[in-house]
Amino acid sequence: MAEPSTARSLKRTSWPRKAAASVGDIDTSYLESLTGYNARRAALTIISVFLDRMAQYELRPVDFSVLSLIAHNPGITSRQLCGALDMLPPNLVGMLRELEGRGVIEKREHPTDRRAQGLHLSAAGKKLYAKAQRTATELEVDALHDLSAEERETLHGLLRRVYRPQRKSGEPDQPG
Amino acid sequence: MAEPSTARSLKRTSWPRKAAASVGDIDTSYLESLTGYNARRAALTIISVFLDRMAQYELRPVDFSVLSLIAHNPGITSRQLCGALDMLPPNLVGMLRELEGRGVIEKREHPTDRRAQGLHLSAAGKKLYAKAQRTATELEVDALHDLSAEERETLHGLLRRVYRPQRKSGEPDQPG
DNA sequence: TATTGTTATACTCTATAACTATA
DNA sequence: TATAGTTATAGAGTATAACAATA
C-alpha cells in the first residue's frame, strides 16, 4: 500500500541455513548424480547472491538479463527478448512497462515494422546498467571463489552444451 | 472440474521453440559469461525433458526428489527433507499429503521424537520409485548425449562446488 | 524456550486464450 | 493468414506469521 510507487519489494529468497548440518546425516548421493538437480541447486545459490548484490539497483535477475540484452543489442524487440531469454510475451509486458516507468529504457518506433518497437537504454539506464554489470562481474568471482578462472570457463562451456543443442555436422549456424 | 481427482495436471512447460533462429541474431555473450545464467538455462532445459518423461508417473521434479530421499533414507522426517532440498516446511505439507493420499508414502511414528514422523515408501511407492529412478538415469544420458560420462562427472563436480561450500582446511565434515 | 508439523495466506512466477494493429 | 504487442486471468511456486503438541 504505502510503498514507493515504482519500486518492487525484491525481498531475500534465502532462509536461515543453520539447519545445513542436518543435510550431513542424509544420503543425497543419487540426487547429486543428476545434472538437473545439481544445475538447479547451483543456479539458486548464485541467484541468492545476485539478489543481495543487485538489490541496490532494484534489479532482479530477469531485469538484469533484459537490460543486458538491450544494452548489447540496441533496438532489440520484445519478441527477440522472449526468444533469447525463453520467456513468454505476456510476462514481459509488465516488466518493460516498469523499466520504462523508471526511466531506464525507452521504446522507439521500429525502423521497418510498425507493429514492433525497438528497445533502447535511456542515458540513466546506461549508467545504471554499467554499474550493475560491474557488480555482476564482481559477484561472479566472489560467489565462485572456489573455482579458478579456468574451471569457471570449463563449467560455462559444459553448461552451454547442455542448454544449447550442438550442430549435427555440416549445419550452418553462428560461428563460435 | 471433471478431472481425475488425485492427479495434477503436470502440463508441458515448453513452448514452440522454432523462434530459436532469432537468438542467432542477438548478442548474448555477456549473459553467457555468467554462471547463474548458464546454470539456470541448463537446469530448465533438463527439467523440461524430465517433465516429459516423468509425466507417466505423475511426478514433478520436486516429487521425485522427495521420493528419492525417502527411498534412500527411510524414516527421514519432513524437517530433514526441507533441510536437504532447501524447501520451506509449509510448502512440503501439501505435497506429502498428496503422496500419502496416492498410497506412495506412509507416515509412521518417529522412534524417539513424538512431534516428528518418519517417512517411508509404501510397497507401491517402492515399485513406482524404482521405475522412476531408472527413467531418471536413462533421461540423464539421453538429455546430455553431447557430453561424455567423464564430462558429466566434471560438470557435476564443478556444480557441487558452486552450491556446496568447501571446507576451509581442517574442518571435519562428511568424507568424500 | 525451542522445535515439528501444520494452517492460512500473500506474493511471485509461469502459462493460456483472445484481442488490435500491422505484415 | 501470420506476427508483434497487449490484456486478462489461471495456476504453480515460494514466502511469512502464527498455532498446537512435544522436546
Coordinates of N, CA and C in Angstrom, one line a residue, chain A residues 28-170:
Chain A
T28 N 22.2 -38.0 0.0 CA 21.7 -37.3 -1.2 C 22.5 -37.7 -2.4
S29 N 23.2 -38.8 -2.3 CA 24.1 -39.2 -3.4 C 23.4 -39.4 -4.7
Y30 N 22.2 -40.1 -4.7 CA 21.6 -40.3 -6.0 C 21.2 -39.0 -6.7
L31 N 20.6 -38.1 -5.9 CA 20.2 -36.8 -6.5 C 21.4 -36.1 -7.0
E32 N 22.5 -36.2 -6.3 CA 23.7 -35.5 -6.8 C 24.3 -36.1 -8.0
S33 N 23.8 -37.2 -8.5 CA 24.3 -37.8 -9.7 C 23.5 -37.3 -10.9
L34 N 22.5 -36.4 -10.6 CA 21.6 -35.9 -11.7 C 22.0 -34.5 -12.0
T35 N 22.2 -34.2 -13.3 CA 22.6 -32.9 -13.7 C 21.5 -31.8 -13.4
G36 N 20.3 -32.2 -13.6 CA 19.2 -31.2 -13.4 C 19.2 -30.7 -11.9
Y37 N 19.4 -31.7 -11.0 CA 19.4 -31.3 -9.6 C 20.6 -30.4 -9.3
N38 N 21.8 -30.8 -9.7 CA 23.0 -30.1 -9.5 C 22.9 -28.7 -10.1
A39 N 22.4 -28.6 -11.3 CA 22.4 -27.3 -12.0 C 21.4 -26.4 -11.3
R40 N 20.2 -26.9 -10.9 CA 19.2 -26.1 -10.3 C 19.8 -25.6 -8.9
R41 N 20.4 -26.5 -8.1 CA 20.9 -26.0 -6.8 C 22.0 -25.0 -7.0
A42 N 22.9 -25.2 -8.0 CA 23.9 -24.2 -8.2 C 23.3 -22.8 -8.7
A43 N 22.3 -22.9 -9.6 CA 21.7 -21.7 -10.1 C 21.1 -20.9 -8.9
L44 N 20.3 -21.6 -8.0 CA 19.7 -21.0 -6.9 C 20.7 -20.4 -6.0
T45 N 21.8 -21.0 -5.8 CA 22.8 -20.5 -4.9 C 23.3 -19.2 -5.4
I46 N 23.7 -19.1 -6.7 CA 24.2 -17.9 -7.2 C 23.1 -16.8 -7.3
I47 N 21.9 -17.2 -7.7 CA 20.8 -16.2 -7.7 C 20.6 -15.6 -6.4
S48 N 20.8 -16.3 -5.3 CA 20.6 -15.8 -4.0 C 21.6 -14.6 -3.7
V49 N 22.9 -14.9 -4.1 CA 23.9 -13.8 -4.0 C 23.5 -12.6 -4.9
F50 N 23.1 -13.0 -6.1 CA 22.7 -12.0 -7.1 C 21.7 -11.0 -6.5
L51 N 20.6 -11.6 -5.9 CA 19.5 -10.8 -5.4 C 20.1 -9.9 -4.3
D52 N 21.0 -10.4 -3.5 CA 21.5 -9.5 -2.4 C 22.3 -8.3 -3.0
R53 N 23.2 -8.6 -4.0 CA 24.0 -7.6 -4.5 C 23.3 -6.6 -5.5
M54 N 22.3 -7.1 -6.1 CA 21.6 -6.3 -7.1 C 20.4 -5.5 -6.5
A55 N 20.1 -5.8 -5.2 CA 19.0 -5.1 -4.6 C 19.2 -3.6 -4.6
Q56 N 20.5 -3.2 -4.5 CA 20.8 -1.7 -4.5 C 20.3 -1.0 -5.8
Y57 N 20.3 -1.8 -6.9 CA 19.8 -1.2 -8.2 C 18.3 -1.5 -8.4
E58 N 17.7 -2.3 -7.5 CA 16.3 -2.7 -7.7 C 16.2 -3.5 -9.0
L59 N 17.1 -4.4 -9.2 CA 17.1 -5.3 -10.4 C 17.1 -6.8 -10.0
R60 N 16.0 -7.5 -10.5 CA 16.0 -8.9 -10.3 C 16.8 -9.5 -11.4
P61 N 17.2 -10.8 -11.3 CA 17.9 -11.4 -12.4 C 17.3 -11.2 -13.8
V62 N 16.0 -11.3 -13.8 CA 15.4 -11.2 -15.2 C 15.4 -9.8 -15.7
D63 N 15.4 -8.8 -14.8 CA 15.5 -7.4 -15.2 C 16.9 -7.2 -15.7
F64 N 17.9 -7.7 -15.0 CA 19.3 -7.6 -15.4 C 19.5 -8.2 -16.8
S65 N 18.9 -9.4 -17.0 CA 19.1 -10.0 -18.3 C 18.5 -9.2 -19.4
V66 N 17.3 -8.6 -19.1 CA 16.6 -7.8 -20.2 C 17.5 -6.6 -20.5
L67 N 18.0 -5.9 -19.4 CA 18.8 -4.7 -19.6 C 20.1 -5.1 -20.4
S68 N 20.6 -6.2 -20.0 CA 21.9 -6.6 -20.7 C 21.7 -6.8 -22.2
L69 N 20.6 -7.5 -22.5 CA 20.4 -7.7 -23.9 C 20.0 -6.4 -24.7
I70 N 19.3 -5.5 -24.0 CA 19.0 -4.3 -24.7 C 20.3 -3.5 -24.8
A71 N 21.2 -3.5 -23.8 CA 22.4 -2.7 -23.8 C 23.3 -3.2 -25.0
H72 N 23.4 -4.5 -25.1 CA 24.3 -5.1 -26.1 C 23.6 -5.3 -27.5
N73 N 22.3 -5.0 -27.5 CA 21.6 -5.1 -28.8 C 20.5 -4.0 -28.9
P74 N 21.0 -2.8 -29.0 CA 20.1 -1.6 -29.0 C 19.1 -1.8 -30.2
G75 N 17.8 -1.5 -29.9 CA 16.8 -1.7 -30.9 C 16.2 -3.1 -30.9
I76 N 16.6 -3.9 -30.0 CA 16.0 -5.3 -29.9 C 14.5 -5.2 -29.7
T77 N 13.8 -6.1 -30.2 CA 12.3 -6.1 -29.9 C 11.9 -7.0 -28.8
S78 N 10.7 -6.7 -28.3 CA 10.2 -7.5 -27.2 C 10.2 -9.0 -27.6
R79 N 9.8 -9.3 -28.9 CA 9.8 -10.7 -29.3 C 11.2 -11.3 -29.3
Q80 N 12.2 -10.6 -29.7 CA 13.5 -11.1 -29.7 C 14.0 -11.4 -28.3
L81 N 13.6 -10.5 -27.4 CA 14.0 -10.7 -26.0 C 13.3 -12.1 -25.5
C82 N 12.1 -12.3 -25.9 CA 11.4 -13.5 -25.5 C 12.1 -14.7 -26.0
G83 N 12.5 -14.6 -27.3 CA 13.3 -15.8 -27.9 C 14.6 -16.0 -27.2
A84 N 15.3 -15.0 -26.9 CA 16.6 -15.1 -26.3 C 16.6 -15.6 -24.9
L85 N 15.6 -15.1 -24.1 CA 15.5 -15.5 -22.7 C 14.5 -16.6 -22.4
D86 N 13.9 -17.1 -23.4 CA 12.9 -18.2 -23.2 C 11.8 -17.7 -22.3
M87 N 11.3 -16.5 -22.6 CA 10.2 -16.0 -21.8 C 9.0 -15.9 -22.7
L88 N 7.8 -15.8 -22.1 CA 6.6 -15.7 -22.9 C 6.2 -14.2 -23.0
P89 N 5.7 -13.8 -24.1 CA 5.5 -12.3 -24.4 C 4.6 -11.7 -23.3
P90 N 3.5 -12.3 -22.8 CA 2.7 -11.6 -21.8 C 3.5 -11.3 -20.5
N91 N 4.5 -12.1 -20.2 CA 5.2 -11.9 -19.0 C 6.3 -10.9 -19.1
L92 N 6.5 -10.4 -20.3 CA 7.5 -9.3 -20.5 C 6.9 -8.0 -20.4
V93 N 5.6 -7.9 -20.8 CA 4.9 -6.6 -20.9 C 5.0 -5.8 -19.6
G94 N 4.7 -6.3 -18.5 CA 4.7 -5.6 -17.2 C 6.1 -5.2 -16.9
M95 N 7.1 -6.0 -17.1 CA 8.5 -5.7 -16.8 C 9.0 -4.5 -17.6
L96 N 8.7 -4.6 -18.9 CA 9.1 -3.5 -19.7 C 8.4 -2.2 -19.4
R97 N 7.2 -2.3 -19.0 CA 6.4 -1.1 -18.6 C 7.0 -0.5 -17.4
E98 N 7.4 -1.4 -16.4 CA 8.0 -0.9 -15.2 C 9.4 -0.2 -15.5
L99 N 10.2 -0.9 -16.3 CA 11.5 -0.3 -16.6 C 11.4 1.0 -17.3
E100 N 10.4 1.1 -18.2 CA 10.1 2.3 -18.9 C 9.7 3.4 -17.9
G101 N 8.8 3.0 -17.0 CA 8.3 3.9 -16.0 C 9.4 4.5 -15.1
R102 N 10.4 3.7 -14.8 CA 11.5 4.1 -14.0 C 12.5 4.9 -14.8
G103 N 12.3 5.1 -16.1 CA 13.1 5.9 -16.9 C 14.4 5.1 -17.3
V104 N 14.4 3.8 -17.3 CA 15.6 3.1 -17.5 C 15.7 2.7 -19.0
I105 N 14.6 2.4 -19.6 CA 14.5 2.0 -21.0 C 13.6 2.9 -21.8
E106 N 13.7 3.0 -23.1 CA 12.8 3.7 -23.9 C 12.3 2.8 -25.1
K107 N 11.1 3.0 -25.5 CA 10.5 2.3 -26.6 C 10.5 3.3 -27.8
R108 N 11.1 2.9 -28.9 CA 11.1 3.8 -30.1 C 10.5 3.0 -31.2
E109 N 10.1 3.7 -32.3 CA 9.5 3.0 -33.4 C 10.5 2.2 -34.1
H110 N 10.0 1.0 -34.5 CA 10.9 0.1 -35.2 C 11.1 0.6 -36.7
P111 N 12.3 0.5 -37.2 CA 12.7 1.1 -38.5 C 11.9 0.5 -39.6
T112 N 11.5 -0.8 -39.6 CA 10.9 -1.4 -40.7 C 9.5 -2.0 -40.4
D113 N 9.2 -2.2 -39.2 CA 8.0 -2.9 -38.8 C 7.2 -2.1 -37.9
R114 N 6.0 -1.6 -38.3 CA 5.3 -0.7 -37.5 C 4.5 -1.4 -36.4
R115 N 4.5 -2.7 -36.4 CA 3.9 -3.4 -35.3 C 4.9 -3.4 -34.1
A116 N 6.1 -3.5 -34.4 CA 7.1 -3.7 -33.4 C 7.6 -2.4 -32.8
Q117 N 8.4 -2.5 -31.8 CA 9.1 -1.3 -31.2 C 10.5 -1.7 -30.8
G118 N 11.4 -0.8 -31.1 CA 12.8 -1.0 -30.7 C 13.0 -0.6 -29.3
L119 N 13.7 -1.4 -28.5 CA 14.0 -1.1 -27.2 C 15.4 -0.5 -27.0
H120 N 15.6 0.5 -26.2 CA 16.9 1.2 -26.0 C 17.0 1.5 -24.5
L121 N 18.3 1.6 -24.1 CA 18.5 2.2 -22.7 C 18.5 3.7 -22.8
S122 N 17.9 4.3 -21.8 CA 18.0 5.7 -21.7 C 19.4 6.1 -21.2
A123 N 19.7 7.4 -21.1 CA 21.0 7.8 -20.6 C 21.1 7.2 -19.1
A124 N 20.1 7.4 -18.3 CA 20.1 6.9 -17.0 C 20.2 5.4 -16.9
G125 N 19.6 4.8 -17.9 CA 19.6 3.3 -18.0 C 21.0 2.8 -18.3
K126 N 21.7 3.6 -19.1 CA 23.1 3.2 -19.5 C 24.0 3.2 -18.2
K127 N 23.8 4.3 -17.5 CA 24.6 4.4 -16.2 C 24.3 3.3 -15.3
L128 N 23.0 3.1 -15.1 CA 22.5 2.0 -14.1 C 23.1 0.7 -14.6
Y129 N 23.0 0.4 -15.9 CA 23.4 -0.9 -16.3 C 24.9 -1.1 -16.2
A130 N 25.7 0.0 -16.5 CA 27.1 -0.1 -16.4 C 27.5 -0.5 -15.0
K131 N 26.9 0.2 -14.0 CA 27.2 -0.2 -12.6 C 26.8 -1.6 -12.3
A132 N 25.6 -2.0 -12.8 CA 25.1 -3.3 -12.5 C 25.9 -4.4 -13.1
Q133 N 26.4 -4.1 -14.3 CA 27.2 -5.2 -15.0 C 28.5 -5.3 -14.2
R134 N 29.1 -4.2 -13.7 CA 30.3 -4.3 -13.0 C 30.1 -5.2 -11.7
T135 N 28.9 -4.9 -11.1 CA 28.6 -5.7 -9.9 C 28.4 -7.2 -10.2
A136 N 27.8 -7.4 -11.3 CA 27.6 -8.8 -11.7 C 28.9 -9.5 -12.0
T137 N 29.8 -8.8 -12.6 CA 31.1 -9.5 -12.9 C 31.9 -9.7 -11.6
E138 N 31.8 -8.8 -10.7 CA 32.5 -9.0 -9.4 C 31.9 -10.2 -8.6
L139 N 30.6 -10.1 -8.6 CA 29.8 -11.2 -7.9 C 30.2 -12.6 -8.4
E140 N 30.4 -12.6 -9.7 CA 30.7 -13.9 -10.3 C 32.0 -14.5 -9.7
V141 N 33.0 -13.6 -9.5 CA 34.2 -14.1 -8.9 C 34.1 -14.4 -7.5
D142 N 33.3 -13.5 -6.7 CA 33.2 -13.7 -5.3 C 32.4 -15.0 -5.0
A143 N 31.3 -15.2 -5.7 CA 30.4 -16.3 -5.4 C 31.1 -17.6 -5.8
L144 N 32.0 -17.6 -6.7 CA 32.7 -18.8 -7.2 C 34.1 -18.8 -6.8
H145 N 34.4 -18.3 -5.6 CA 35.8 -18.2 -5.2 C 36.5 -19.5 -5.1
D146 N 35.8 -20.6 -5.1 CA 36.4 -21.9 -5.0 C 36.9 -22.4 -6.4
L147 N 36.4 -21.7 -7.4 CA 36.7 -22.2 -8.8 C 37.8 -21.2 -9.4
S148 N 38.7 -21.8 -10.1 CA 39.7 -20.9 -10.8 C 39.0 -20.4 -12.1
A149 N 39.6 -19.4 -12.7 CA 39.1 -18.9 -13.9 C 38.9 -20.0 -15.0
E150 N 39.9 -20.9 -15.0 CA 39.8 -22.0 -16.0 C 38.7 -22.9 -15.7
E151 N 38.5 -23.2 -14.4 CA 37.4 -24.1 -14.0 C 36.0 -23.4 -14.4
R152 N 35.9 -22.1 -14.2 CA 34.7 -21.4 -14.5 C 34.4 -21.5 -16.0
E153 N 35.5 -21.4 -16.8 CA 35.3 -21.5 -18.2 C 34.9 -22.9 -18.6
T154 N 35.5 -23.9 -18.0 CA 35.1 -25.3 -18.3 C 33.6 -25.5 -17.9
L155 N 33.2 -25.0 -16.8 CA 31.8 -25.1 -16.3 C 30.9 -24.4 -17.3
H156 N 31.2 -23.2 -17.7 CA 30.3 -22.5 -18.6 C 30.2 -23.3 -20.0
G157 N 31.3 -23.7 -20.4 CA 31.2 -24.5 -21.7 C 30.4 -25.7 -21.6
L158 N 30.5 -26.4 -20.5 CA 29.7 -27.7 -20.4 C 28.2 -27.3 -20.2
L159 N 27.9 -26.2 -19.5 CA 26.5 -25.9 -19.3 C 25.9 -25.4 -20.6
R160 N 26.7 -24.7 -21.4 CA 26.1 -24.2 -22.7 C 25.8 -25.4 -23.6
R161 N 26.7 -26.4 -23.5 CA 26.4 -27.6 -24.3 C 25.2 -28.4 -23.8
V162 N 24.8 -28.1 -22.6 CA 23.5 -28.8 -22.1 C 22.3 -28.0 -22.7
Y163 N 22.3 -26.7 -22.6 CA 21.1 -26.0 -23.0 C 21.1 -25.5 -24.4
R164 N 22.3 -25.5 -25.1 CA 22.3 -25.1 -26.5 C 22.7 -26.3 -27.3
P165 N 21.7 -26.9 -28.0 CA 22.0 -28.1 -28.8 C 23.1 -27.9 -29.8
Q166 N 24.0 -28.9 -29.9 CA 25.1 -28.9 -30.8 C 24.6 -29.1 -32.2
R167 N 25.3 -28.4 -33.1 CA 25.0 -28.6 -34.5 C 25.4 -30.0 -34.9
K168 N 24.6 -30.6 -35.8 CA 24.8 -32.1 -36.2 C 26.2 -32.3 -36.8
S169 N 26.4 -31.8 -38.0 CA 27.7 -31.9 -38.6 C 28.0 -30.7 -39.5
G170 N 27.4 -30.7 -40.7 CA 27.6 -29.6 -41.6 C 26.5 -28.5 -41.5

